[in-house]
Tab-separated table of C-alpha atoms and ligand atoms in Angstrom:
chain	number	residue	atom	x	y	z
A	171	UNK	CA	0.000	0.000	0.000
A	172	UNK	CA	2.912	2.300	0.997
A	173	UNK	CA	4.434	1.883	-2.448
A	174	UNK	CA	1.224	2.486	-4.339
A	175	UNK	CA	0.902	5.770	-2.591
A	176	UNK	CA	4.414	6.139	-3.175
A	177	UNK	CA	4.037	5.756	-6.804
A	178	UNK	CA	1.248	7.763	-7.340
A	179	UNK	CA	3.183	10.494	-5.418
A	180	UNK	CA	6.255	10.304	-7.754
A	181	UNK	CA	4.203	10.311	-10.872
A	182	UNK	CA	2.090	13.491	-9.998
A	183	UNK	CA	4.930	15.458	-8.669
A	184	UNK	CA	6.475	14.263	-11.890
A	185	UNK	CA	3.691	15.164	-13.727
A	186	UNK	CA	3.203	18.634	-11.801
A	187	UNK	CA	6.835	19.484	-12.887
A	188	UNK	CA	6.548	18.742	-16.430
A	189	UNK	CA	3.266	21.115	-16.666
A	190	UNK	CA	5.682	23.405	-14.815
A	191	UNK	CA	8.430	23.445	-16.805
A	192	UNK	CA	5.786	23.847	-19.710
A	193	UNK	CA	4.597	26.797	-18.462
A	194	UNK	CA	7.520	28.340	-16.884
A	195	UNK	CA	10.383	27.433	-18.859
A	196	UNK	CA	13.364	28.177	-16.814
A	197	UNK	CA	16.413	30.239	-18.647
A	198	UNK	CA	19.945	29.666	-17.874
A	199	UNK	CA	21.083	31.227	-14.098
A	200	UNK	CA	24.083	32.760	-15.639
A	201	UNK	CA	22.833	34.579	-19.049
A	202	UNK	CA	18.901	33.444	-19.394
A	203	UNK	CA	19.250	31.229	-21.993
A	204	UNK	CA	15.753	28.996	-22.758
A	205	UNK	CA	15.611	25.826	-21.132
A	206	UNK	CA	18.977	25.208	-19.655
A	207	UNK	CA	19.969	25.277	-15.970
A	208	UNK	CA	23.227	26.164	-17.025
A	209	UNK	CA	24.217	26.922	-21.175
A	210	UNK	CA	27.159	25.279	-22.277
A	211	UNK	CA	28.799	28.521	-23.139
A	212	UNK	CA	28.395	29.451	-19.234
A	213	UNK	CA	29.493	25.955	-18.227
A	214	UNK	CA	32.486	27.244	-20.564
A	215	UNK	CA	33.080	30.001	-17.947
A	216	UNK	CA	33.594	27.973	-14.864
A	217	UNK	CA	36.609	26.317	-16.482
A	218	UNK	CA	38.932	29.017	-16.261
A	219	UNK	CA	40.992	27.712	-12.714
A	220	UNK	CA	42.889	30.278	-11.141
A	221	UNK	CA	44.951	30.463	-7.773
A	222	UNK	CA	44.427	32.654	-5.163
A	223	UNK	CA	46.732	33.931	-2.379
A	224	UNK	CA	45.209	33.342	1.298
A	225	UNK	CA	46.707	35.922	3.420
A	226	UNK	CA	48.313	34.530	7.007
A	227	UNK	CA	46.998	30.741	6.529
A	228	UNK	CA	48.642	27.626	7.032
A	229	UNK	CA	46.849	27.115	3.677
A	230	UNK	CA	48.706	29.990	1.514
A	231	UNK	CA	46.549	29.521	-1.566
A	232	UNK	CA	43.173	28.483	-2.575
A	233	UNK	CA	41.864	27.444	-5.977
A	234	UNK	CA	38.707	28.731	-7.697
A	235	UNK	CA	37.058	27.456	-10.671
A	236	UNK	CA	36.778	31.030	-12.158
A	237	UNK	CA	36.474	34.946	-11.456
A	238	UNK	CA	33.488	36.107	-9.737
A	239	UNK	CA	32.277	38.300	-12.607
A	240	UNK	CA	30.049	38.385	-15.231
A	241	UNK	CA	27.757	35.876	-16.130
A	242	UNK	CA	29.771	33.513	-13.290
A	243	UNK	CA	28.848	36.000	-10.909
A	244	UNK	CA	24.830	35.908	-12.458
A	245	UNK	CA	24.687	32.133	-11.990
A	246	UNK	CA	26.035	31.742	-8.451
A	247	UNK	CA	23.742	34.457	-7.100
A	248	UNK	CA	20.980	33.224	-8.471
A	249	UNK	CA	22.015	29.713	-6.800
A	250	UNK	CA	23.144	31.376	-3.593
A	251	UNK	CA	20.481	34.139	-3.019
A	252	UNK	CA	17.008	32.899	-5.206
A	253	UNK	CA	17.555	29.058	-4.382
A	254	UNK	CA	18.283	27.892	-7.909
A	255	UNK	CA	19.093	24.133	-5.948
A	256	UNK	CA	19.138	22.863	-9.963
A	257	UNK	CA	22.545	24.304	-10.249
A	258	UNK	CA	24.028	22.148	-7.405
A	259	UNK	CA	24.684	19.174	-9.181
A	260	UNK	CA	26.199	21.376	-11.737
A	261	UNK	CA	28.385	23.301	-9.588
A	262	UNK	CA	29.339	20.426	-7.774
A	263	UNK	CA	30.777	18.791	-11.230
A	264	UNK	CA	32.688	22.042	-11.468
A	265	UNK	CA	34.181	21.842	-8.584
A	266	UNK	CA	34.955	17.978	-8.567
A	267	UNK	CA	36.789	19.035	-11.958
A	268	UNK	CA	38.620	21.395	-10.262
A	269	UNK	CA	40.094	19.202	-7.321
A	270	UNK	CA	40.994	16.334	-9.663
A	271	UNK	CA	42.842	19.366	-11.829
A	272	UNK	CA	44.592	20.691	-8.580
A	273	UNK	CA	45.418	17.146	-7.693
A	274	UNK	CA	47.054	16.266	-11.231
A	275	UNK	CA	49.313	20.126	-10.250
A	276	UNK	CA	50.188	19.381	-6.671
A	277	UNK	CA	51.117	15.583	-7.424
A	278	UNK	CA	53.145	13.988	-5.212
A	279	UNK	CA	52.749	16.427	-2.311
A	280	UNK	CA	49.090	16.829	-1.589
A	281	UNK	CA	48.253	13.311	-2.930
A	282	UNK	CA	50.222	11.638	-0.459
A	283	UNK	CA	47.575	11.721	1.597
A	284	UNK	CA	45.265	8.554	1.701
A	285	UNK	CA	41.935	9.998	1.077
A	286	UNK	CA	39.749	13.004	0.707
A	287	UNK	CA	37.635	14.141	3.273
A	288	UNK	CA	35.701	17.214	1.928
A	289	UNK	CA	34.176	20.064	3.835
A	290	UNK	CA	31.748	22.159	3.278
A	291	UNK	CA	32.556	25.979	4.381
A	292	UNK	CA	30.506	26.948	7.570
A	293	UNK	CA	27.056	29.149	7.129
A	294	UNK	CA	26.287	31.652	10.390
A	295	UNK	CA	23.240	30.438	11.903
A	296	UNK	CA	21.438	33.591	10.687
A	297	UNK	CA	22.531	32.720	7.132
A	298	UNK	CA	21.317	29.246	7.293
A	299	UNK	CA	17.758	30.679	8.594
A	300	UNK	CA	17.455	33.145	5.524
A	301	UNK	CA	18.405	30.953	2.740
A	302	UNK	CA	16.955	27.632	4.474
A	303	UNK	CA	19.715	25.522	3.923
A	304	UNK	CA	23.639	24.964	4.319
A	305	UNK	CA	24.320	25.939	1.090
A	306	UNK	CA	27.844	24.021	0.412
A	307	UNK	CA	26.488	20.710	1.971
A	308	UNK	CA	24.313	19.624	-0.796
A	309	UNK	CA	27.657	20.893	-3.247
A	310	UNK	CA	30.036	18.793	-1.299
A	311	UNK	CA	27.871	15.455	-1.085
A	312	UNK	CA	27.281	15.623	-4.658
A	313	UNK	CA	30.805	16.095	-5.246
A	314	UNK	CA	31.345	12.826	-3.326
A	315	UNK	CA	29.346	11.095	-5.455
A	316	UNK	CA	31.566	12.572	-8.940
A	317	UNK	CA	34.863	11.979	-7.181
A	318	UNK	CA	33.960	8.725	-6.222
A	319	UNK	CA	33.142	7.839	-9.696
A	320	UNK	CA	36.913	8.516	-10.882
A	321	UNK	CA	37.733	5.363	-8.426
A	322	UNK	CA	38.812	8.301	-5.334
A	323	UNK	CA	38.319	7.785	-1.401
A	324	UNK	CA	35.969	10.254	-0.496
A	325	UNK	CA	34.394	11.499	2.962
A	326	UNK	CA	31.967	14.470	3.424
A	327	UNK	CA	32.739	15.659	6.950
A	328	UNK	CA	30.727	19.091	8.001
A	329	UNK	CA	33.837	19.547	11.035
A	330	UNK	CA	33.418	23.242	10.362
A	331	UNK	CA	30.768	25.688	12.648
A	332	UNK	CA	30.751	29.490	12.749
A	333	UNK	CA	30.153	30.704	16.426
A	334	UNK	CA	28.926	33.747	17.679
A	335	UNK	CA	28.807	35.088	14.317
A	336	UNK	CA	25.894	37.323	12.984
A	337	UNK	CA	24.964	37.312	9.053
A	338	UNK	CA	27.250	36.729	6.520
A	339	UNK	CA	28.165	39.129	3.418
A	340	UNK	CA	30.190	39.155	-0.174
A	341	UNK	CA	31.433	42.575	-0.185
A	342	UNK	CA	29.730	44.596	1.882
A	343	UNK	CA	32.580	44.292	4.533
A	344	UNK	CA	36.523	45.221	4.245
A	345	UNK	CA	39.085	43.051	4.425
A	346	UNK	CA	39.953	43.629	8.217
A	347	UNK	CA	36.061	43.959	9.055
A	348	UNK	CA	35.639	40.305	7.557
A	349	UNK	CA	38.628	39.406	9.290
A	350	UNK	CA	37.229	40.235	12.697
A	351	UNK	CA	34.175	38.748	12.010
A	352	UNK	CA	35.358	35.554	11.365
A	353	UNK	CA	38.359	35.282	13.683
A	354	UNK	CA	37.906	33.102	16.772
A	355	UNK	CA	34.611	32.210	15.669
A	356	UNK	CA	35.193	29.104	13.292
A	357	UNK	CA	34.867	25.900	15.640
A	358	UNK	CA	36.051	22.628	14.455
A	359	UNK	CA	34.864	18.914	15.582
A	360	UNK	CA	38.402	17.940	16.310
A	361	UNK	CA	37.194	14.342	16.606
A	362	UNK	CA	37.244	13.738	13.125
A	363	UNK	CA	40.309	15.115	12.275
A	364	UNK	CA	42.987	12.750	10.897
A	365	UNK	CA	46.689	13.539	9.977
A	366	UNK	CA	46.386	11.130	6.820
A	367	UNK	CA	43.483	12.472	4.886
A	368	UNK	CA	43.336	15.805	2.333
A	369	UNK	CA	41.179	18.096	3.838
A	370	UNK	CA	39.237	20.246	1.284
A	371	UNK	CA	37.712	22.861	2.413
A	372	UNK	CA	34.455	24.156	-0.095
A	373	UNK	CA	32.846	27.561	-0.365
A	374	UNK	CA	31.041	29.100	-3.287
A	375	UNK	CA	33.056	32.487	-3.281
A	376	UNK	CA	36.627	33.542	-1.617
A	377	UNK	CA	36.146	37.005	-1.630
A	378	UNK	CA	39.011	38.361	0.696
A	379	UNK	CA	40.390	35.080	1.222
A	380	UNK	CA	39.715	35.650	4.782
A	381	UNK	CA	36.763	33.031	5.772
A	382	UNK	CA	38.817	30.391	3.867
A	383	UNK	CA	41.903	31.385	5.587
A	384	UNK	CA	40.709	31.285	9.008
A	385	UNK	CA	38.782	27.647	8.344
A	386	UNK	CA	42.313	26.402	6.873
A	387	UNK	CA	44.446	27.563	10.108
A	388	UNK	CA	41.339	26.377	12.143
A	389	UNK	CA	41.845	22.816	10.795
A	390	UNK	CA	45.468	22.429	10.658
A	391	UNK	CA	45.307	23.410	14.597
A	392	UNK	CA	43.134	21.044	15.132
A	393	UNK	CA	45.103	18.652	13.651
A	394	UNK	CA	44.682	17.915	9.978
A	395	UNK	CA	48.127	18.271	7.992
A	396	UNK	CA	47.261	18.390	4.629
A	397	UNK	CA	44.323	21.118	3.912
A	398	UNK	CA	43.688	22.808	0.670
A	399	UNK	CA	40.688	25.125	-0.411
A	400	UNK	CA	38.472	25.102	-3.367
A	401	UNK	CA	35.717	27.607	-4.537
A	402	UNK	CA	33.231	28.324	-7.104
A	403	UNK	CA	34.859	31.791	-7.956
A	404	UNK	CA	36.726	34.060	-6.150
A	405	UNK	CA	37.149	38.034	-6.489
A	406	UNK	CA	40.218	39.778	-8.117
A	407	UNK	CA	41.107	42.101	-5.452
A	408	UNK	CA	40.547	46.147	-6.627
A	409	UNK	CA	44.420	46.668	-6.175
A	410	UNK	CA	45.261	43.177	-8.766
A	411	UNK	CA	48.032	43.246	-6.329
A	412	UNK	CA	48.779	40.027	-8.032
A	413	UNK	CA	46.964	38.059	-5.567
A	414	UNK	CA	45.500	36.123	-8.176
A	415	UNK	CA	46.463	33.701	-11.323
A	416	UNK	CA	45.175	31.539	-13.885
A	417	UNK	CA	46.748	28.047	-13.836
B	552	ZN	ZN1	24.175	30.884	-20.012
């Protein structure tokens, strides 16, 4: 009986979202292209790895799919602040891309490590109430699920929590007032920290380098030896003080 109404279920919702979709064709989150989540020449975009400098980390770099600009920019607002959740899967494949890319540059250093453990960058418990979720958890998991499929090792462990920490911006604080904001506040479950794994920290956008900086330090004091960071996109600084590169 349970799977009967379980059926049924599937097939209206099913049936609800085609009549949707009918209706209200969706348009690309980066440019508005018809009936894509994402166009291919937008998917082009987030191939364009860079490196960029973390300021007073024990991780001194992070790597980012592409600049936050332009129709990059577009796309992960509209998945960050209007709950496109279709481009999660998406973005996840981006950044799964870009860790097997910064583990075929880093080879044999980083790789010596015995497995991944991947971990979503901490939400303020504010920011989790306004946007209703944790928005790197559901990127991370699916990323899991890619890297696993190239034959890797792969944990999801959320070990990150911001404490004490009210709302969280892109850009509408300085360097040193993001810096303060963060500092001291980043908690880590130290009970799941191993010295063998890679620890890869996710966000969606390093903007001052600072949040990813902090959660970097955070785990390597808590015990994890290899760290890196990864990102959707992350801002060229005003100055281009050189702070980032392609690679
Ligand atoms: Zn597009």
């Amino acid at each position: 009986m349970e799977s009967l109404i379980l059926f049924i279920w599937r097939t209206l919702f099913a049936w609800f979202a085609a009549v949707r979709d009918l209706l209200f064709p969706r348009g690309c989150a980066g440019c508005d292209a018809p009936d894509e989540v994402l166009c291919p020449a937008c998917r082009t975009l987030f191939s364009q790895p860079c490196i960029r400098v973390l300021p007073d980390s024990h991780a001194d770099r992070c790597y980012a799919c592409s600049l936050y600009r332009g129709f990059v920019r577009h796309a992960i607002l509209a998945w960050k602040d209007h709950s496109d959740e279709e481009c999660d899967s998406v973005f996840a494949s981006f950044l799964a891309g870009l860790v097997l890319t910064v583990l075929g540059a880093t080879r044999p250093r980083d790789t010596a490590a015995s497995s991944l453990v991947l971990v979503p960058a901490p939400s303020s418990v504010s920011s989790m109430h306004s946007r209703g979720r944790w928005q790197t958890l559901p990127l991370v998991k699916a990323m899991q699920h890619d890297l696993r499929g190239y034959g890797l090792q792969v944990e999801v462990k959320p070990v990150l929590h911001l404490e004490g920490v009210k709302g969280k911006s892109v850009q509408r604080t300085g360097a040193s007032g993001r810096s303060e904001r963060i500092a001291g506040h980043v908690r880590v479950d130290e009970t799941f920290i191993d010295d063998d794994s890679l620890f890869i920290i996710v966000d969606d956008i390093v903007t001052t380098g600072t949040t990813m900086g902090h959660c970097a330090t955070s785990l390597h004091q808590a015990g994890a030896v290899h760290v890196i960071g990864v990102a959707l996109a992350c801002v060229e600084s005003e100055a281009d003080r050189g702070d980032v590169r392609h690679m």
